[in-house]
Amino acid sequence: MTATGRGTREGLPMSTENKSKFVLTAVGDVRPTRATVRQLAGGKSPLLSHLRGGAFFGNLEIVLGQEGLPASKLVVARAGAEAVEALRSLGLTLVSMANNHVFDFGLAGLTETCRLLRETGIPYVGVGANEAEAWAPAVLSCNGLRLALLAVATTVPPGAADRGSGPGMAALKVETAYRIDPSLLHEQP
């Protein structure tokens, strides 16, 4: 089984213990901090045994490395370059980077994060050098089956989408509208 996306050319090997099915484990936010980096890198996490086998996909909700200046927002998230080894130790097959923290340290932070993931061999999806690359799927293959995964954010930091021909992330602009039944306008709670 292999995964292809930005960050790797050949793809990462995945477990193929059960030849009759394709197993995908998808988790939410993956945000390695100093304490979890040490625990995961040491193989001491009880979660690891449950996450082995098949493809493992998570949302990288943090910028990796030291490059870039913090954005002017309430919460910015960064982990040192050593955190990428914890991600590798987890066995992540693919990470999404389409989220509200991808530009927490500007384009420099995004560029360094992508470089660190590429160097570690962890493919990513949801960001790219241009709009087409950001929207391109990653493809997981196993036993003749192929699964394409996209990563798209609806919480979009200013400047993260609509970057023209420059780097950015796959983003959907969502508009919410509420319709009130006119017969309920005069009802009191």
mmCIF file with all atom_site columns, N, CA, C and O in Angstrom, residues 63-99:
data_model
loop_
_atom_site.group_PDB
_atom_site.id
_atom_site.type_symbol
_atom_site.label_atom_id
_atom_site.label_alt_id
_atom_site.label_comp_id
_atom_site.label_asym_id
_atom_site.label_entity_id
_atom_site.label_seq_id
_atom_site.pdbx_PDB_ins_code
_atom_site.Cartn_x
_atom_site.Cartn_y
_atom_site.Cartn_z
_atom_site.occupancy
_atom_site.B_iso_or_equiv
_atom_site.pdbx_formal_charge
_atom_site.auth_seq_id
_atom_site.auth_comp_id
_atom_site.auth_asym_id
_atom_site.auth_atom_id
_atom_site.pdbx_PDB_model_num
ATOM 1   N N  . VAL A 1 63 ? 2.054  24.482 13.067 1.00 0.00 ? 63 VAL A N  1
ATOM 2   C CA . VAL A 1 63 ? 3.189  24.786 12.195 1.00 0.00 ? 63 VAL A CA 1
ATOM 3   C C  . VAL A 1 63 ? 4.433  24.153 12.823 1.00 0.00 ? 63 VAL A C  1
ATOM 4   O O  . VAL A 1 63 ? 4.605  24.182 14.039 1.00 0.00 ? 63 VAL A O  1
ATOM 5   N N  . LEU A 1 64 ? 5.280  23.567 11.994 1.00 0.00 ? 64 LEU A N  1
ATOM 6   C CA . LEU A 1 64 ? 6.505  22.932 12.479 1.00 0.00 ? 64 LEU A CA 1
ATOM 7   C C  . LEU A 1 64 ? 7.717  23.797 12.157 1.00 0.00 ? 64 LEU A C  1
ATOM 8   O O  . LEU A 1 64 ? 7.782  24.389 11.081 1.00 0.00 ? 64 LEU A O  1
ATOM 9   N N  . GLY A 1 65 ? 8.677  23.860 13.077 1.00 0.00 ? 65 GLY A N  1
ATOM 10  C CA . GLY A 1 65 ? 9.920  24.587 12.840 1.00 0.00 ? 65 GLY A CA 1
ATOM 11  C C  . GLY A 1 65 ? 9.952  25.932 13.532 1.00 0.00 ? 65 GLY A C  1
ATOM 12  O O  . GLY A 1 65 ? 9.144  26.226 14.413 1.00 0.00 ? 65 GLY A O  1
ATOM 13  N N  . GLN A 1 66 ? 10.880 26.774 13.100 1.00 0.00 ? 66 GLN A N  1
ATOM 14  C CA . GLN A 1 66 ? 11.106 28.072 13.741 1.00 0.00 ? 66 GLN A CA 1
ATOM 15  C C  . GLN A 1 66 ? 10.948 29.267 12.819 1.00 0.00 ? 66 GLN A C  1
ATOM 16  O O  . GLN A 1 66 ? 11.063 30.405 13.244 1.00 0.00 ? 66 GLN A O  1
ATOM 17  N N  . GLU A 1 67 ? 10.695 29.038 11.545 1.00 0.00 ? 67 GLU A N  1
ATOM 18  C CA . GLU A 1 67 ? 10.623 30.130 10.571 1.00 0.00 ? 67 GLU A CA 1
ATOM 19  C C  . GLU A 1 67 ? 9.334  30.929 10.703 1.00 0.00 ? 67 GLU A C  1
ATOM 20  O O  . GLU A 1 67 ? 8.303  30.400 11.092 1.00 0.00 ? 67 GLU A O  1
ATOM 21  N N  . GLY A 1 68 ? 9.395  32.197 10.341 1.00 0.00 ? 68 GLY A N  1
ATOM 22  C CA . GLY A 1 68 ? 8.212  33.044 10.269 1.00 0.00 ? 68 GLY A CA 1
ATOM 23  C C  . GLY A 1 68 ? 7.901  33.786 11.557 1.00 0.00 ? 68 GLY A C  1
ATOM 24  O O  . GLY A 1 68 ? 8.367  33.433 12.629 1.00 0.00 ? 68 GLY A O  1
ATOM 25  N N  . LEU A 1 69 ? 7.104  34.823 11.395 1.00 0.00 ? 69 LEU A N  1
ATOM 26  C CA . LEU A 1 69 ? 6.646  35.637 12.525 1.00 0.00 ? 69 LEU A CA 1
ATOM 27  C C  . LEU A 1 69 ? 5.200  35.285 12.838 1.00 0.00 ? 69 LEU A C  1
ATOM 28  O O  . LEU A 1 69 ? 4.416  34.981 11.943 1.00 0.00 ? 69 LEU A O  1
ATOM 29  N N  . PRO A 1 70 ? 4.825  35.359 14.128 1.00 0.00 ? 70 PRO A N  1
ATOM 30  C CA . PRO A 1 70 ? 3.451  34.992 14.482 1.00 0.00 ? 70 PRO A CA 1
ATOM 31  C C  . PRO A 1 70 ? 2.423  35.933 13.860 1.00 0.00 ? 70 PRO A C  1
ATOM 32  O O  . PRO A 1 70 ? 2.631  37.141 13.764 1.00 0.00 ? 70 PRO A O  1
ATOM 33  N N  . ALA A 1 71 ? 1.309  35.356 13.443 1.00 0.00 ? 71 ALA A N  1
ATOM 34  C CA . ALA A 1 71 ? 0.199  36.134 12.884 1.00 0.00 ? 71 ALA A CA 1
ATOM 35  C C  . ALA A 1 71 ? -0.472 36.920 14.004 1.00 0.00 ? 71 ALA A C  1
ATOM 36  O O  . ALA A 1 71 ? -0.373 36.567 15.177 1.00 0.00 ? 71 ALA A O  1
ATOM 37  N N  . SER A 1 72 ? -1.157 37.976 13.630 1.00 0.00 ? 72 SER A N  1
ATOM 38  C CA . SER A 1 72 ? -1.889 38.785 14.601 1.00 0.00 ? 72 SER A CA 1
ATOM 39  C C  . SER A 1 72 ? -3.244 38.140 14.843 1.00 0.00 ? 72 SER A C  1
ATOM 40  O O  . SER A 1 72 ? -4.254 38.540 14.263 1.00 0.00 ? 72 SER A O  1
ATOM 41  N N  . LYS A 1 73 ? -3.259 37.127 15.689 1.00 0.00 ? 73 LYS A N  1
ATOM 42  C CA . LYS A 1 73 ? -4.496 36.442 16.049 1.00 0.00 ? 73 LYS A CA 1
ATOM 43  C C  . LYS A 1 73 ? -4.373 35.925 17.468 1.00 0.00 ? 73 LYS A C  1
ATOM 44  O O  . LYS A 1 73 ? -3.275 35.888 18.024 1.00 0.00 ? 73 LYS A O  1
ATOM 45  N N  . LEU A 1 74 ? -5.480 35.555 18.049 1.00 0.00 ? 74 LEU A N  1
ATOM 46  C CA . LEU A 1 74 ? -5.502 35.172 19.453 1.00 0.00 ? 74 LEU A CA 1
ATOM 47  C C  . LEU A 1 74 ? -4.642 33.951 19.751 1.00 0.00 ? 74 LEU A C  1
ATOM 48  O O  . LEU A 1 74 ? -3.886 33.927 20.714 1.00 0.00 ? 74 LEU A O  1
ATOM 49  N N  . VAL A 1 75 ? -4.746 32.906 18.941 1.00 0.00 ? 75 VAL A N  1
ATOM 50  C CA . VAL A 1 75 ? -4.010 31.667 19.189 1.00 0.00 ? 75 VAL A CA 1
ATOM 51  C C  . VAL A 1 75 ? -3.184 31.305 17.960 1.00 0.00 ? 75 VAL A C  1
ATOM 52  O O  . VAL A 1 75 ? -3.716 31.209 16.859 1.00 0.00 ? 75 VAL A O  1
ATOM 53  N N  . VAL A 1 76 ? -1.894 31.149 18.169 1.00 0.00 ? 76 VAL A N  1
ATOM 54  C CA . VAL A 1 76 ? -1.003 30.632 17.125 1.00 0.00 ? 76 VAL A CA 1
ATOM 55  C C  . VAL A 1 76 ? -0.371 29.351 17.665 1.00 0.00 ? 76 VAL A C  1
ATOM 56  O O  . VAL A 1 76 ? -0.142 29.221 18.857 1.00 0.00 ? 76 VAL A O  1
ATOM 57  N N  . ALA A 1 77 ? -0.109 28.408 16.783 1.00 0.00 ? 77 ALA A N  1
ATOM 58  C CA . ALA A 1 77 ? 0.380  27.099 17.218 1.00 0.00 ? 77 ALA A CA 1
ATOM 59  C C  . ALA A 1 77 ? 1.639  26.723 16.453 1.00 0.00 ? 77 ALA A C  1
ATOM 60  O O  . ALA A 1 77 ? 1.659  26.754 15.234 1.00 0.00 ? 77 ALA A O  1
ATOM 61  N N  . ARG A 1 78 ? 2.687  26.360 17.227 1.00 0.00 ? 78 ARG A N  1
ATOM 62  C CA . ARG A 1 78 ? 3.944  25.956 16.609 1.00 0.00 ? 78 ARG A CA 1
ATOM 63  C C  . ARG A 1 78 ? 4.611  24.898 17.479 1.00 0.00 ? 78 ARG A C  1
ATOM 64  O O  . ARG A 1 78 ? 4.517  24.947 18.694 1.00 0.00 ? 78 ARG A O  1
ATOM 65  N N  . ALA A 1 79 ? 5.275  23.958 16.838 1.00 0.00 ? 79 ALA A N  1
ATOM 66  C CA . ALA A 1 79 ? 6.124  22.982 17.508 1.00 0.00 ? 79 ALA A CA 1
ATOM 67  C C  . ALA A 1 79 ? 7.474  23.013 16.813 1.00 0.00 ? 79 ALA A C  1
ATOM 68  O O  . ALA A 1 79 ? 7.557  23.333 15.625 1.00 0.00 ? 79 ALA A O  1
ATOM 69  N N  . GLY A 1 80 ? 8.518  22.665 17.524 1.00 0.00 ? 80 GLY A N  1
ATOM 70  C CA . GLY A 1 80 ? 9.855  22.646 16.946 1.00 0.00 ? 80 GLY A CA 1
ATOM 71  C C  . GLY A 1 80 ? 9.986  21.571 15.875 1.00 0.00 ? 80 GLY A C  1
ATOM 72  O O  . GLY A 1 80 ? 9.130  20.680 15.736 1.00 0.00 ? 80 GLY A O  1
ATOM 73  N N  . ALA A 1 81 ? 11.073 21.653 15.135 1.00 0.00 ? 81 ALA A N  1
ATOM 74  C CA . ALA A 1 81 ? 11.314 20.706 14.038 1.00 0.00 ? 81 ALA A CA 1
ATOM 75  C C  . ALA A 1 81 ? 11.357 19.265 14.525 1.00 0.00 ? 81 ALA A C  1
ATOM 76  O O  . ALA A 1 81 ? 11.021 18.344 13.775 1.00 0.00 ? 81 ALA A O  1
ATOM 77  N N  . GLU A 1 82 ? 11.711 19.045 15.793 1.00 0.00 ? 82 GLU A N  1
ATOM 78  C CA . GLU A 1 82 ? 11.779 17.679 16.318 1.00 0.00 ? 82 GLU A CA 1
ATOM 79  C C  . GLU A 1 82 ? 10.410 17.005 16.356 1.00 0.00 ? 82 GLU A C  1
ATOM 80  O O  . GLU A 1 82 ? 10.307 15.783 16.389 1.00 0.00 ? 82 GLU A O  1
ATOM 81  N N  . ALA A 1 83 ? 9.343  17.769 16.308 1.00 0.00 ? 83 ALA A N  1
ATOM 82  C CA . ALA A 1 83 ? 7.989  17.206 16.344 1.00 0.00 ? 83 ALA A CA 1
ATOM 83  C C  . ALA A 1 83 ? 7.693  16.354 15.116 1.00 0.00 ? 83 ALA A C  1
ATOM 84  O O  . ALA A 1 83 ? 6.858  15.453 15.178 1.00 0.00 ? 83 ALA A O  1
ATOM 85  N N  . VAL A 1 84 ? 8.369  16.601 14.017 1.00 0.00 ? 84 VAL A N  1
ATOM 86  C CA . VAL A 1 84 ? 8.118  15.810 12.805 1.00 0.00 ? 84 VAL A CA 1
ATOM 87  C C  . VAL A 1 84 ? 8.520  14.355 13.025 1.00 0.00 ? 84 VAL A C  1
ATOM 88  O O  . VAL A 1 84 ? 7.909  13.450 12.469 1.00 0.00 ? 84 VAL A O  1
ATOM 89  N N  . GLU A 1 85 ? 9.494  14.103 13.875 1.00 0.00 ? 85 GLU A N  1
ATOM 90  C CA . GLU A 1 85 ? 9.874  12.718 14.188 1.00 0.00 ? 85 GLU A CA 1
ATOM 91  C C  . GLU A 1 85 ? 8.773  12.019 14.967 1.00 0.00 ? 85 GLU A C  1
ATOM 92  O O  . GLU A 1 85 ? 8.548  10.818 14.801 1.00 0.00 ? 85 GLU A O  1
ATOM 93  N N  . ALA A 1 86 ? 8.082  12.756 15.830 1.00 0.00 ? 86 ALA A N  1
ATOM 94  C CA . ALA A 1 86 ? 6.941  12.170 16.548 1.00 0.00 ? 86 ALA A CA 1
ATOM 95  C C  . ALA A 1 86 ? 5.841  11.792 15.571 1.00 0.00 ? 86 ALA A C  1
ATOM 96  O O  . ALA A 1 86 ? 5.201  10.748 15.718 1.00 0.00 ? 86 ALA A O  1
ATOM 97  N N  . LEU A 1 87 ? 5.623  12.627 14.568 1.00 0.00 ? 87 LEU A N  1
ATOM 98  C CA . LEU A 1 87 ? 4.616  12.311 13.548 1.00 0.00 ? 87 LEU A CA 1
ATOM 99  C C  . LEU A 1 87 ? 5.007  11.049 12.795 1.00 0.00 ? 87 LEU A C  1
ATOM 100 O O  . LEU A 1 87 ? 4.179  10.187 12.525 1.00 0.00 ? 87 LEU A O  1
ATOM 101 N N  . ARG A 1 88 ? 6.286  10.938 12.468 1.00 0.00 ? 88 ARG A N  1
ATOM 102 C CA . ARG A 1 88 ? 6.777  9.738  11.780 1.00 0.00 ? 88 ARG A CA 1
ATOM 103 C C  . ARG A 1 88 ? 6.614  8.519  12.682 1.00 0.00 ? 88 ARG A C  1
ATOM 104 O O  . ARG A 1 88 ? 6.173  7.457  12.247 1.00 0.00 ? 88 ARG A O  1
ATOM 105 N N  . SER A 1 89 ? 6.938  8.660  13.975 1.00 0.00 ? 89 SER A N  1
ATOM 106 C CA . SER A 1 89 ? 6.803  7.548  14.918 1.00 0.00 ? 89 SER A CA 1
ATOM 107 C C  . SER A 1 89 ? 5.357  7.089  15.061 1.00 0.00 ? 89 SER A C  1
ATOM 108 O O  . SER A 1 89 ? 5.099  5.921  15.301 1.00 0.00 ? 89 SER A O  1
ATOM 109 N N  . LEU A 1 90 ? 4.428  8.011  14.918 1.00 0.00 ? 90 LEU A N  1
ATOM 110 C CA . LEU A 1 90 ? 3.010  7.654  14.971 1.00 0.00 ? 90 LEU A CA 1
ATOM 111 C C  . LEU A 1 90 ? 2.618  6.752  13.812 1.00 0.00 ? 90 LEU A C  1
ATOM 112 O O  . LEU A 1 90 ? 1.657  6.010  13.894 1.00 0.00 ? 90 LEU A O  1
ATOM 113 N N  . GLY A 1 91 ? 3.345  6.843  12.724 1.00 0.00 ? 91 GLY A N  1
ATOM 114 C CA . GLY A 1 91 ? 3.016  6.048  11.549 1.00 0.00 ? 91 GLY A CA 1
ATOM 115 C C  . GLY A 1 91 ? 2.027  6.728  10.626 1.00 0.00 ? 91 GLY A C  1
ATOM 116 O O  . GLY A 1 91 ? 1.341  6.067  9.846  1.00 0.00 ? 91 GLY A O  1
ATOM 117 N N  . LEU A 1 92 ? 1.947  8.061  10.699 1.00 0.00 ? 92 LEU A N  1
ATOM 118 C CA . LEU A 1 92 ? 1.033  8.777  9.813  1.00 0.00 ? 92 LEU A CA 1
ATOM 119 C C  . LEU A 1 92 ? 1.398  8.515  8.361  1.00 0.00 ? 92 LEU A C  1
ATOM 120 O O  . LEU A 1 92 ? 2.548  8.645  7.957  1.00 0.00 ? 92 LEU A O  1
ATOM 121 N N  . THR A 1 93 ? 0.400  8.155  7.581  1.00 0.00 ? 93 THR A N  1
ATOM 122 C CA . THR A 1 93 ? 0.570  7.896  6.160  1.00 0.00 ? 93 THR A CA 1
ATOM 123 C C  . THR A 1 93 ? 0.405  9.180  5.365  1.00 0.00 ? 93 THR A C  1
ATOM 124 O O  . THR A 1 93 ? 0.998  9.345  4.304  1.00 0.00 ? 93 THR A O  1
ATOM 125 N N  . LEU A 1 94 ? -0.432 10.079 5.888  1.00 0.00 ? 94 LEU A N  1
ATOM 126 C CA . LEU A 1 94 ? -0.796 11.306 5.184  1.00 0.00 ? 94 LEU A CA 1
ATOM 127 C C  . LEU A 1 94 ? -1.327 12.306 6.195  1.00 0.00 ? 94 LEU A C  1
ATOM 128 O O  . LEU A 1 94 ? -2.016 11.918 7.132  1.00 0.00 ? 94 LEU A O  1
ATOM 129 N N  . VAL A 1 95 ? -0.977 13.589 6.026  1.00 0.00 ? 95 VAL A N  1
ATOM 130 C CA . VAL A 1 95 ? -1.553 14.627 6.886  1.00 0.00 ? 95 VAL A CA 1
ATOM 131 C C  . VAL A 1 95 ? -2.251 15.688 6.046  1.00 0.00 ? 95 VAL A C  1
ATOM 132 O O  . VAL A 1 95 ? -1.830 16.003 4.942  1.00 0.00 ? 95 VAL A O  1
ATOM 133 N N  . SER A 1 96 ? -3.330 16.205 6.611  1.00 0.00 ? 96 SER A N  1
ATOM 134 C CA . SER A 1 96 ? -4.009 17.363 6.039  1.00 0.00 ? 96 SER A CA 1
ATOM 135 C C  . SER A 1 96 ? -3.370 18.607 6.617  1.00 0.00 ? 96 SER A C  1
ATOM 136 O O  . SER A 1 96 ? -3.061 18.653 7.808  1.00 0.00 ? 96 SER A O  1
ATOM 137 N N  . MET A 1 97 ? -3.195 19.611 5.801  1.00 0.00 ? 97 MET A N  1
ATOM 138 C CA . MET A 1 97 ? -2.696 20.891 6.298  1.00 0.00 ? 97 MET A CA 1
ATOM 139 C C  . MET A 1 97 ? -3.692 22.010 6.034  1.00 0.00 ? 97 MET A C  1
ATOM 140 O O  . MET A 1 97 ? -3.399 23.168 6.294  1.00 0.00 ? 97 MET A O  1
ATOM 141 N N  . ALA A 1 98 ? -4.871 21.674 5.532  1.00 0.00 ? 98 ALA A N  1
ATOM 142 C CA . ALA A 1 98 ? -5.905 22.684 5.284  1.00 0.00 ? 98 ALA A CA 1
ATOM 143 C C  . ALA A 1 98 ? -6.624 22.953 6.601  1.00 0.00 ? 98 ALA A C  1
ATOM 144 O O  . ALA A 1 98 ? -7.507 22.206 6.998  1.00 0.00 ? 98 ALA A O  1
ATOM 145 N N  . ASN A 1 99 ? -6.200 23.986 7.312  1.00 0.00 ? 99 ASN A N  1
ATOM 146 C CA . ASN A 1 99 ? -6.831 24.329 8.578  1.00 0.00 ? 99 ASN A CA 1
ATOM 147 C C  . ASN A 1 99 ? -6.513 25.776 8.959  1.00 0.00 ? 99 ASN A C  1
ATOM 148 O O  . ASN A 1 99 ? -5.738 26.447 8.285  1.00 0.00 ? 99 ASN A O  1
#
